[in-house]
DNA sequence: CTAAATATTGAGAGCGCTCTCAAGGTAGAG
DNA sequence: CTCTACCTTGAGAGCGCTCTCAATATTTAG
């Protein structure tokens, strides 16, 4: 398929380059017959304007970059990212944007990639998952003036745009759910990877407090959102004999469940578990069915693109913009599970 | 951070635009003192040449597109894609390429996206997963003359470049493994989604044949590589009372196992299962531990980029290039599993 | 019917870079 | 010391497009 230029199309249609450009960009004030003639040539040749040339003059590439500064392992272990990517991709397709994906495999790579992405003007803006605390990267990025939207609250308090779920409410809901089932000695597995962990922990504390339950550091174990970390955290928590445990993401919840099984404990008869994310694997999991807090991950990706687009277009006031989403749902915790849990409270004693 | 141009850097260093360009592109024949002077200015200003302008003149964007023409569901259900993406991303980072990801969410979107990607000259080349049979898309792509490398043999016999694992050997190995364990009545769950299914089925048939076992259509069930399809295929196969089943990917194997559990059958005591892919979830799975054929998925992604790069650089002869990989390993099928299987053969009768 | 307003089009500059070409320098050969 | 060969640099064209500006064509008001 031959590549045409505006000039050539113009020649074929008997008009100038400029007129063809006008037709393509839907300018008003073009004589209908000329428009038709040009459109006919375009249709016949299959002409599409060169994106690079367009970008050069308009200084807009219509490319948005997605940076996921997690280790490789996480991106696989945690289906969370598949959802984020998908949401973003979908929104890009809808908005005529192109998605460039930057997975970071090492710290050195991080530096290089960020440098290149920021410096060469290839992307109009950046979406970054707040997977990990990283102040160095943040500094470079903010200095670049490039429009950026974070997914999840980033680890700094400057005025950055971000899209996030309401982690405090989420933590609160999860904990309250367990309390409502009659548990009093409730453990929590928190991630220290980013702010979301703190926030969910905060919700946990508040729920305990609101229901007159004491908070104890002993019942807090830490993980990094990975299956393994959930497993180890649970092993540690078992010693404290909690009646129930709130794992701050589903992946750690699965790790925790494995630890419990290994210890010969039944879930939820001996120890109840609630997760966070509502991943499909959680929805499908049986033996036991996992209760979990729904997080509209995919929607978050969509919103991030929309927000970024606004930032790029300068439609957002200078003040930092924080878009919260709080559509919280309990995952379909099977009814029988709740029944079991209720029975469990009668037998389990700390 | 101010954006500089070559011209400005030149002025600051007291040389012409052209000289700065030469320094950046490491041309020989530059007086050392001038080179140093220019490099100093570059370092001090943090100048990086504008990628778009570069692309315009060199007609090379250094962007490679990855098209995954699967339904959304698949991309999540099957961690396979996470690995492919990661391999490609890694290789891109190493080679100074930028990865653009195109997830296709609908057929209409497919048409639009492909059209845009192919027509606007934004990518230097394309990597496409042969997830689904799709001749329409293939036709457009081949007509475009754009360098393309498929991952997995595409559904046509024209001269397209592709990187693939040796599916026939894989199917052969899996089946032979089951045969070596003493099973004779071996079922198979095949995907009809792309050629890989046929090839794995072919390997299965050959293995049966080489070991003097009959092939029966009755023992073949079909799926689409999804968990659900594995589940349903197994339900169907159960009626034929196979002693063992070869699921042509791990995800379907998990579905099959679920079906067996539901039917009150033990794995592998009552029916043995072998998978294909060697996903980490398979490696980690217990209850039962899943035997599986290792597929170097990530490596495939790396190879695809390398090959594409060669094609783009015109280093590949016109003849189609087919790069096979056959590093086959049995996944660590726990020894006890094999023992169990061996015992099972004594009890299980068709 | 004429002037003013508006519609329609092309010429040309320029986005930031690469690359060719030619000019001026410098060094080695004769 | 002169000639040739190579080194070193800048000027300028041009990648394909957008957009301003000015010129021409058409319409409307008076």
XYZ file of C-alpha atoms in Angstrom, chain A:
350
model
C 0.000 0.000 0.000
C 1.595 3.206 -1.151
C 2.035 5.970 1.339
C 0.605 9.234 0.121
C 1.220 12.729 1.373
C -1.124 15.654 1.585
C 0.609 17.178 -1.382
C -0.039 14.149 -3.537
C -3.636 13.859 -2.512
C -4.014 17.525 -3.323
C -2.576 17.036 -6.757
C -4.898 14.123 -7.413
C -7.894 16.150 -6.338
C -6.742 19.281 -8.089
C -6.468 21.338 -4.931
C -3.714 22.493 -2.632
C -2.195 20.666 0.304
C -3.853 23.155 2.628
C -7.298 22.359 1.355
C -6.801 18.672 1.836
C -5.690 19.375 5.364
C -8.861 21.356 5.910
C -11.008 18.554 4.643
C -9.322 16.067 6.908
C -9.678 18.272 9.932
C -13.270 19.143 9.191
C -12.871 22.811 8.749
C -15.955 24.772 7.820
C -15.952 26.957 4.718
C -15.099 24.411 2.103
C -17.146 24.235 -1.024
C -19.152 21.000 -0.865
C -18.076 19.857 -4.295
C -14.422 20.325 -3.423
C -14.869 18.515 -0.154
C -16.461 15.628 -1.958
C -13.781 15.496 -4.561
C -11.072 15.405 -1.936
C -12.903 12.866 0.143
C -13.283 10.670 -2.885
C -9.564 10.722 -3.515
C -8.877 10.001 0.134
C -11.265 7.088 0.157
C -9.854 5.737 -3.044
C -6.219 6.010 -1.999
C -6.835 5.007 1.586
C -4.806 8.005 2.623
C -4.197 8.580 6.290
C -2.191 11.563 7.468
C 1.194 10.845 8.919
C 0.901 10.877 12.683
C 4.475 11.894 13.286
C 4.358 14.931 11.058
C 1.127 15.951 12.675
C 2.633 15.590 16.086
C 5.639 17.664 15.187
C 3.641 20.695 14.266
C 0.884 20.317 16.815
C 3.232 19.214 19.581
C 0.638 16.673 20.564
C 1.341 13.019 20.053
C -1.878 11.570 21.396
C 0.204 9.020 23.155
C -0.228 8.460 26.841
C 2.318 6.526 28.784
C 1.483 4.078 31.514
C 4.265 3.464 33.958
C 4.031 0.551 36.322
C 6.931 0.801 38.716
C 6.429 -2.595 40.281
C 8.757 -5.459 40.198
C 8.024 -7.930 37.496
C 6.706 -10.454 39.932
C 3.959 -8.258 41.226
C 2.590 -7.451 37.849
C 1.960 -11.114 37.325
C 1.036 -12.248 40.740
C -1.521 -9.579 41.084
C -4.297 -9.532 38.478
C -4.985 -6.040 39.716
C -2.676 -4.713 37.048
C -4.363 -6.571 34.251
C -7.518 -4.718 35.161
C -5.866 -1.376 35.392
C -4.208 -1.855 32.037
C -7.418 -2.939 30.487
C -9.387 -0.011 31.780
C -6.797 2.381 30.496
C -6.497 0.666 27.166
C -10.209 0.759 26.666
C -10.429 4.405 27.460
C -7.532 5.156 25.148
C -9.200 3.383 22.296
C -12.357 5.329 22.856
C -10.557 8.638 22.983
C -8.317 8.003 20.024
C -5.249 7.821 22.169
C -2.363 5.451 21.971
C -1.195 3.660 25.044
C 2.482 3.126 25.646
C 3.344 0.713 28.361
C 6.428 1.022 30.492
C 7.056 -1.849 32.816
C 9.970 -1.264 35.080
C 12.172 -4.241 35.691
C 14.926 -2.681 37.719
C 15.885 0.555 39.348
C 18.406 1.350 36.693
C 15.811 0.780 34.048
C 13.440 2.984 35.937
C 15.833 5.858 35.783
C 16.555 5.408 32.092
C 13.005 4.883 31.032
C 11.638 7.786 32.994
C 14.375 10.013 31.715
C 13.675 9.081 28.122
C 9.936 9.270 28.400
C 9.978 12.611 30.065
C 12.696 14.201 27.996
C 11.922 13.287 24.433
C 8.413 14.645 24.355
C 6.959 11.467 23.042
C 3.986 11.285 25.323
C 1.359 13.875 26.010
C 0.984 12.687 29.543
C 1.616 9.910 31.972
C -0.417 7.598 34.115
C 1.495 6.039 36.935
C 0.410 3.409 39.380
C 1.376 4.245 42.901
C 2.646 0.740 43.398
C 5.675 1.610 45.342
C 7.076 4.416 47.368
C 9.609 6.192 45.267
C 10.503 9.747 45.913
C 13.364 9.961 43.468
C 11.151 9.103 40.551
C 8.492 11.475 41.760
C 10.909 14.353 41.871
C 12.058 13.816 38.304
C 8.533 13.488 37.101
C 7.194 16.535 38.793
C 10.123 18.610 37.603
C 9.323 17.643 34.058
C 6.049 19.532 34.039
C 4.522 16.676 32.098
C 0.841 16.094 32.821
C 0.638 13.173 35.188
C -2.161 11.290 36.860
C -1.508 8.722 39.503
C -3.621 5.707 40.164
C -3.670 5.493 43.899
C -2.474 8.260 46.122
C 1.220 8.845 45.545
C 3.678 9.002 48.323
C 4.027 12.728 48.540
C 1.786 15.563 49.450
C 2.491 17.935 46.642
C -0.259 18.819 44.287
C -0.382 15.827 42.038
C -3.465 14.594 40.299
C -4.633 11.187 41.195
C -7.522 8.798 41.000
C -8.095 6.528 43.895
C -10.646 4.442 45.669
C -11.628 5.344 49.155
C -9.350 3.047 51.057
C -10.362 4.260 54.462
C -14.009 3.452 53.881
C -12.985 0.177 52.376
C -10.998 -0.814 55.399
C -13.834 0.357 57.578
C -16.384 -1.686 55.678
C -14.330 -4.826 55.751
C -13.707 -4.571 59.449
C -17.265 -3.663 60.252
C -18.441 -6.640 58.270
C -16.368 -8.929 60.427
C -17.553 -7.180 63.564
C -21.137 -7.562 62.465
C -20.537 -11.257 62.178
C -19.677 -11.236 65.831
C -15.903 -11.367 65.707
C -14.058 -9.288 68.218
C -10.498 -10.390 67.932
C -9.783 -9.266 64.410
C -6.356 -9.283 62.820
C -5.205 -7.353 59.782
C -2.576 -7.903 57.130
C -1.422 -4.523 55.850
C 0.743 -3.621 52.921
C 3.535 -1.186 53.501
C 4.068 -0.703 49.793
C 2.114 2.487 49.393
C -0.380 4.729 51.039
C -3.332 2.464 50.350
C -2.159 0.154 53.102
C -2.083 2.893 55.694
C -5.497 4.067 54.652
C -7.059 0.631 54.899
C -5.449 0.189 58.253
C -6.879 3.499 59.270
C -10.354 2.356 58.290
C -9.800 -0.791 60.301
C -8.846 1.181 63.370
C -11.814 3.476 63.058
C -14.226 0.599 62.709
C -12.803 -1.051 65.792
C -13.028 2.185 67.684
C -16.572 2.931 66.587
C -17.627 -0.446 67.862
C -15.844 -0.148 71.125
C -13.182 -2.677 70.287
C -9.573 -2.152 71.286
C -6.824 -1.851 68.712
C -3.703 -3.865 69.229
C -0.442 -3.711 67.328
C -0.138 -7.404 67.958
C -2.915 -8.100 65.534
C -1.256 -6.202 62.719
C 1.001 -8.068 60.301
C 2.685 -6.603 57.264
C 3.010 -7.737 53.682
C 3.712 -6.353 50.237
C 0.513 -7.390 48.481
C 2.072 -10.606 47.269
C 0.800 -14.102 47.880
C 3.922 -15.074 49.735
C 3.793 -12.090 52.017
C 0.196 -12.896 52.885
C 1.253 -16.411 53.708
C 4.016 -15.305 56.031
C 1.987 -12.585 57.639
C -0.708 -15.079 58.434
C 1.761 -17.501 59.921
C 2.753 -14.764 62.266
C -0.805 -13.771 63.068
C -1.858 -17.317 63.874
C 0.086 -17.085 67.097
C -2.232 -14.300 68.230
C -5.220 -16.517 67.641
C -7.456 -14.013 65.885
C -11.034 -15.022 65.170
C -10.948 -13.248 61.857
C -8.420 -11.514 59.628
C -8.789 -8.662 57.190
C -6.265 -9.067 54.394
C -5.876 -5.757 52.608
C -5.866 -7.363 49.200
C -7.167 -10.600 47.754
C -3.792 -11.922 46.772
C -2.557 -11.761 50.352
C -5.864 -13.242 51.441
C -5.124 -16.288 49.333
C -1.687 -16.537 50.849
C -3.227 -16.295 54.278
C -5.706 -19.019 53.492
C -2.909 -21.278 52.425
C -1.108 -20.694 55.703
C -4.275 -21.523 57.590
C -4.828 -24.699 55.640
C -1.297 -25.759 56.301
C -1.834 -25.152 59.977
C -4.842 -27.389 59.823
C -7.270 -24.563 60.414
C -10.514 -24.299 58.531
C -11.695 -21.117 56.840
C -13.988 -19.645 57.965
C -14.928 -22.118 60.666
C -11.731 -21.598 62.623
C -10.609 -18.247 61.281
C -12.599 -16.049 58.926
C -10.869 -14.091 56.187
C -11.977 -11.060 54.249
C -10.068 -9.706 51.274
C -9.920 -6.517 49.268
C -10.101 -6.010 45.491
C -12.823 -8.386 44.424
C -10.676 -10.032 41.840
C -12.396 -12.595 39.672
C -10.290 -15.268 41.266
C -11.886 -14.242 44.536
C -15.305 -14.353 42.995
C -14.670 -17.808 41.663
C -12.839 -19.153 44.629
C -14.487 -21.874 46.597
C -13.092 -23.798 49.404
C -13.463 -21.328 50.909
C -15.439 -18.685 49.115
C -13.658 -15.436 49.804
C -15.523 -12.378 50.990
C -13.896 -9.264 49.700
C -14.325 -5.554 49.254
C -15.088 -4.545 45.745
C -12.708 -2.108 44.172
C -13.693 -0.702 40.790
C -10.262 -1.238 39.375
C -11.131 -1.071 35.750
C -13.181 2.039 36.265
C -10.238 3.607 37.970
C -8.225 3.106 34.806
C -10.909 4.710 32.728
C -11.118 7.672 35.048
C -7.392 8.116 35.043
C -7.385 8.568 31.284
C -10.275 10.989 31.368
C -8.599 13.047 34.025
C -5.288 13.018 32.233
C -6.968 14.194 29.091
C -8.390 17.125 30.977
C -5.035 17.968 32.427
C -3.405 17.805 29.016
C -6.068 20.059 27.599
C -5.573 22.479 30.418
C -9.139 22.050 31.570
C -8.118 21.459 35.127
C -7.457 24.342 37.444
C -3.974 24.600 38.822
C -5.109 23.289 42.157
C -4.475 19.603 42.465
C -7.380 17.493 41.506
C -8.317 14.430 43.438
C -10.963 12.223 42.088
C -12.361 9.752 44.526
C -14.518 6.811 43.781
C -16.418 5.145 46.446
C -18.657 2.598 44.893
C -18.253 0.002 47.526
C -19.920 -3.314 47.443
C -19.460 -6.418 49.330
C -18.523 -9.185 47.059
C -21.030 -11.937 46.851
C -19.975 -13.547 50.045
C -21.914 -16.730 49.763
C -24.751 -16.828 52.212
C -23.623 -20.111 53.576
C -20.275 -18.566 54.337
C -21.847 -15.990 56.535
C -23.851 -18.649 58.257
C -20.732 -20.662 58.890
C -19.015 -17.599 60.195
C -21.840 -16.943 62.557
C -21.630 -20.440 63.898
C -17.907 -20.096 64.191
C -18.175 -17.207 66.581
C -19.891 -19.488 69.039
C -17.068 -21.959 69.163
C -13.981 -19.872 68.562
C -12.546 -18.272 71.639
C -9.285 -16.425 71.899
